[in-house]
PDB file of C-alpha atoms in Angstrom:
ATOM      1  CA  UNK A   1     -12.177 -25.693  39.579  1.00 54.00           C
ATOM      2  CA  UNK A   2     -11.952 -22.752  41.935  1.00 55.00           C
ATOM      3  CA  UNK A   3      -8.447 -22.333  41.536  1.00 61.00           C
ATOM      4  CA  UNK A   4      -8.627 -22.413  37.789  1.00 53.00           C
ATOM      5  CA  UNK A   5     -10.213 -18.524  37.165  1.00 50.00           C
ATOM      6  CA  UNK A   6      -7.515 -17.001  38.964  1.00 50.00           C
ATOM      7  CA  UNK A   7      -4.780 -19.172  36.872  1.00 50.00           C
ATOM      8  CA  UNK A   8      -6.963 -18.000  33.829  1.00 48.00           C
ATOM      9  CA  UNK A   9      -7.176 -14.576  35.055  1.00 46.00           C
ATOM     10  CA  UNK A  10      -3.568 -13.796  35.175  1.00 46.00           C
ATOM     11  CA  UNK A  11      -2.597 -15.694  31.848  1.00 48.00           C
ATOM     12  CA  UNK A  12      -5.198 -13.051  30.212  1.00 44.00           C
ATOM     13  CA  UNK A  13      -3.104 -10.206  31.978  1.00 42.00           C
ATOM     14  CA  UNK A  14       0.014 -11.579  31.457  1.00 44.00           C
ATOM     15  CA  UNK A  15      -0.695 -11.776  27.618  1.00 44.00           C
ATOM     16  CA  UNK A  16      -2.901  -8.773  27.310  1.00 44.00           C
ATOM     17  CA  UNK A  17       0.622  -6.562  28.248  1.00 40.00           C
ATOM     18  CA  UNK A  18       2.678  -4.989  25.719  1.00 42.00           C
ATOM     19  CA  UNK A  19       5.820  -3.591  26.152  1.00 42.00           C
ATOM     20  CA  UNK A  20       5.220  -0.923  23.387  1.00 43.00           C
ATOM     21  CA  UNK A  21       4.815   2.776  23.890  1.00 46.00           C
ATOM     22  CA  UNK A  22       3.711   5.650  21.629  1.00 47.00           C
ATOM     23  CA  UNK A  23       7.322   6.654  21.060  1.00 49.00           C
ATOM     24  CA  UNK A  24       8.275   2.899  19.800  1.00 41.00           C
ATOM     25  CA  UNK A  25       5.179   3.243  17.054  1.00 43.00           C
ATOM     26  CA  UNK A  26       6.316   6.971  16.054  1.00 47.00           C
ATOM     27  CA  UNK A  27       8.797   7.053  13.122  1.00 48.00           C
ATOM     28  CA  UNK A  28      11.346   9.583  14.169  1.00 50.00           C
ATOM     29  CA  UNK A  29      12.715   9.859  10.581  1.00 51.00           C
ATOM     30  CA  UNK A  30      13.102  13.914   9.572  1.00 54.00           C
ATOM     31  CA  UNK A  31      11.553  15.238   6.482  1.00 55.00           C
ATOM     32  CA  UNK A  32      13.880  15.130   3.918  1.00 60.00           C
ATOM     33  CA  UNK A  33      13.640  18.976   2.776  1.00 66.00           C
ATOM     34  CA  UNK A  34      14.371  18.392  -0.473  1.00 76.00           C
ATOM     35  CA  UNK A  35      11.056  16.048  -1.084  1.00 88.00           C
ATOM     36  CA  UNK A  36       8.162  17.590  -2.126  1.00 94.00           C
ATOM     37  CA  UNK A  37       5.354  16.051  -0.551  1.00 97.00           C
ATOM     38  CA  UNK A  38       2.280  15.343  -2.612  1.00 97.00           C
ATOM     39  CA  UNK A  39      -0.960  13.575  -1.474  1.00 98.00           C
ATOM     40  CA  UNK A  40      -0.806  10.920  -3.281  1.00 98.00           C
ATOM     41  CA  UNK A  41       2.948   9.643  -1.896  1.00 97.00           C
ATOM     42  CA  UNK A  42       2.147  11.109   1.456  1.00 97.00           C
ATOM     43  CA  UNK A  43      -0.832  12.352   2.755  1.00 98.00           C
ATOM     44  CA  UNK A  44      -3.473   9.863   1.806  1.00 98.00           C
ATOM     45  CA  UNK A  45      -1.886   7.296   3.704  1.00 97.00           C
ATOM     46  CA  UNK A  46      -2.101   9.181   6.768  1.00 97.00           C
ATOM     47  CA  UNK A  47      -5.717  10.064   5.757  1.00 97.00           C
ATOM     48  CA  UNK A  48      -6.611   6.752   5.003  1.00 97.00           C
ATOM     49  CA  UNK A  49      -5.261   4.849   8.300  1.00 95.00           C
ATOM     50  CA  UNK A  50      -6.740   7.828  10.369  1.00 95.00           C
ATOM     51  CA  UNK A  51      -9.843   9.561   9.040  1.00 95.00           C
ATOM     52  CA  UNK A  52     -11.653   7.721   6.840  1.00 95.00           C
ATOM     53  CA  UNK A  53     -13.422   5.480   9.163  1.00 93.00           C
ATOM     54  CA  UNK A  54     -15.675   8.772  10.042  1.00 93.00           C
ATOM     55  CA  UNK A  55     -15.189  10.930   6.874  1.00 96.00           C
ATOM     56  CA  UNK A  56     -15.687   8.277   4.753  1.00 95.00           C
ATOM     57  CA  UNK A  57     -17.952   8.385   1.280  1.00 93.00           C
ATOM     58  CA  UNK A  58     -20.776   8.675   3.282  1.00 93.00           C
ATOM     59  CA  UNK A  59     -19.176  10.548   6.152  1.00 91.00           C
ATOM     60  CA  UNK A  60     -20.718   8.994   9.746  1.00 92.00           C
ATOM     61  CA  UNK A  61     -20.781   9.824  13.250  1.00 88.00           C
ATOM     62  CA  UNK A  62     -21.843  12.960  12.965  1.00 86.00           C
ATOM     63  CA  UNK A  63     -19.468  13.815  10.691  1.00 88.00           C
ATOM     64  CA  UNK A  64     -20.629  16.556   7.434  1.00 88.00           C
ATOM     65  CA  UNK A  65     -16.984  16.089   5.191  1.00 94.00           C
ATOM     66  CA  UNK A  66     -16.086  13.530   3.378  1.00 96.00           C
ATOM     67  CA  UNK A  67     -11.944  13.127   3.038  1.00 97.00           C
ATOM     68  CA  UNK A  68     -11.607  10.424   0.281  1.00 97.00           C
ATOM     69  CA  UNK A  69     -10.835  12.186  -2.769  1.00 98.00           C
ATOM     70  CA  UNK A  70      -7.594  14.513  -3.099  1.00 98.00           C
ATOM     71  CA  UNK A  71      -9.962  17.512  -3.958  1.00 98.00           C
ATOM     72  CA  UNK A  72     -11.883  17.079  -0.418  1.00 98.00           C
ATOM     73  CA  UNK A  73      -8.642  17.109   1.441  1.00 98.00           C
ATOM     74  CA  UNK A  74      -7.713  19.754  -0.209  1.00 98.00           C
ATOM     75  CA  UNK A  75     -10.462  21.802   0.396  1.00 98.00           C
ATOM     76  CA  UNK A  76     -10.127  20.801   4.089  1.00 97.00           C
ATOM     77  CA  UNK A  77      -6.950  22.061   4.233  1.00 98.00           C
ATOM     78  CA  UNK A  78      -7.420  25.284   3.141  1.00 98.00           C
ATOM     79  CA  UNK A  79     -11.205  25.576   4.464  1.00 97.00           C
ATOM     80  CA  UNK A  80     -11.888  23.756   7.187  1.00 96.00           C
ATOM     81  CA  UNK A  81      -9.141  24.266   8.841  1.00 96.00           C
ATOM     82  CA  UNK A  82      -7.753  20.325   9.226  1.00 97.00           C
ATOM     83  CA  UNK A  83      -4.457  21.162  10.219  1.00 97.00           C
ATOM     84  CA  UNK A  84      -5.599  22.705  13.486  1.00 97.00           C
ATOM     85  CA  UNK A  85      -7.944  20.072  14.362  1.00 96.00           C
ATOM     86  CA  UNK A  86      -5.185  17.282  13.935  1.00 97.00           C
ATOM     87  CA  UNK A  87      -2.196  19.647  15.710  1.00 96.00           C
ATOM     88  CA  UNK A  88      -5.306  20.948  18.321  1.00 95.00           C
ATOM     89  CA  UNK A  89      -4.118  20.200  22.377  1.00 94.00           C
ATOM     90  CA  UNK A  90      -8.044  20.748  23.334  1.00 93.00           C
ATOM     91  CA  UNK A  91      -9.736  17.131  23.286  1.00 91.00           C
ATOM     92  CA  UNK A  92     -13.228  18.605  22.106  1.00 91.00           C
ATOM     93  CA  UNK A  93     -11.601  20.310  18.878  1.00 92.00           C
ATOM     94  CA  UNK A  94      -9.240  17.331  18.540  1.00 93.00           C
ATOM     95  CA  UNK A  95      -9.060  15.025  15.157  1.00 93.00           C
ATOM     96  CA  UNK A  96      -9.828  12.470  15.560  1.00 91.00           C
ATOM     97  CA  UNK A  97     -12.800  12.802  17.582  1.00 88.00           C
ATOM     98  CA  UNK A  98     -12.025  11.157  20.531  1.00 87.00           C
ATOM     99  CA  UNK A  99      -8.771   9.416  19.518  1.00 87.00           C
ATOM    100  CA  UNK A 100      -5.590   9.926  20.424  1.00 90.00           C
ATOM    101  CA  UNK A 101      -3.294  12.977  18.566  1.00 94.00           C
ATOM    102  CA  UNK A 102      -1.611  11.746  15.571  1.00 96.00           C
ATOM    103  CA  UNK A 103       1.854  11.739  16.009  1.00 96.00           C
ATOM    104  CA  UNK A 104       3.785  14.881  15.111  1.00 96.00           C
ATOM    105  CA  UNK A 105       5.674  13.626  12.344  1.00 96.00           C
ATOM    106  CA  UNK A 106       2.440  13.188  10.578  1.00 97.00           C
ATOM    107  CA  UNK A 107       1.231  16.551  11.842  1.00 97.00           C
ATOM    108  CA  UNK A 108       4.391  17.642  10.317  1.00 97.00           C
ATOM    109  CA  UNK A 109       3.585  15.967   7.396  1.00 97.00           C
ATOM    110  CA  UNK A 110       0.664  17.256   6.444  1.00 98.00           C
ATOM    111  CA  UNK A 111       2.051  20.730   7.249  1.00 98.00           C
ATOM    112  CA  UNK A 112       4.750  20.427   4.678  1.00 97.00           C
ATOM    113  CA  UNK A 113       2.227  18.997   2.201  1.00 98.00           C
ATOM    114  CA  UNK A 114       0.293  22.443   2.334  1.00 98.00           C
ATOM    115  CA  UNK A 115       3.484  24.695   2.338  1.00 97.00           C
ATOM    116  CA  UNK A 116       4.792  22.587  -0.837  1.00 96.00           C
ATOM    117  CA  UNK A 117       1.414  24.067  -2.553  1.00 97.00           C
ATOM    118  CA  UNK A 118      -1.368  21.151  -1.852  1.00 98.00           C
ATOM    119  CA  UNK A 119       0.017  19.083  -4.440  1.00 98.00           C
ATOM    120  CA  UNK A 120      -1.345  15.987  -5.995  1.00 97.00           C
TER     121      UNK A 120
END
């Protein structure tokens, strides 16, 4: 029986690793620059998957915004100033609050989304 934990021990390792790094998850696909992005095609995805667990309808965690409507994100946007907390390199300003950075193609994302005019 004693030689059973350290058989079960390394089977959890052994299964528990992942050969997958943040550059396998990232989609390196360029913007097309002839797409306008919108929120509803783009940008609520990326809110959805990466926001909404805290700024939710009720926001938690300490959280005061709520991003689940087009009209809050919006307003974040323009002022709150959401696309320097996402893009931010300081880990105490950072969105999401103790996560990791989204991935710049996102970042770039939402970027485009505002210089295309915030659309719907």
């Amino acid at each position: 029986m004693k030689n059973v934990f350290p058989l079960l021990l390394l089977m959890v390792c052994i299964l528990s690793c992942t050969n997958a790094s943040e550059e396998d998850l990232i989609d390196h696909t360029p913007i097309d620059e002839s797409e306008t992005i919108t929120y509803n095609n783009h940008i609520k995805t990326i809110i959805d998957s990466n926001c909404i667990s805290c700024h939710g309808a009720p926001p938690i965690n300490g959280t005061s915004l709520s991003l689940t409507t087009y009209p809050q994100v919006k307003s974040a946007v323009e002022n709150n100033n959401l696309i320097g907390r996402i893009s931010s390199q300081d880990p105490s300003f950072l969105m999401p609050l103790g996560g990791q950075r989204l991935p710049q193609n996102l970042i770039d994302l939402v970027i485009a989304w505002e210089d295309d005019g915030l659309i719907e």
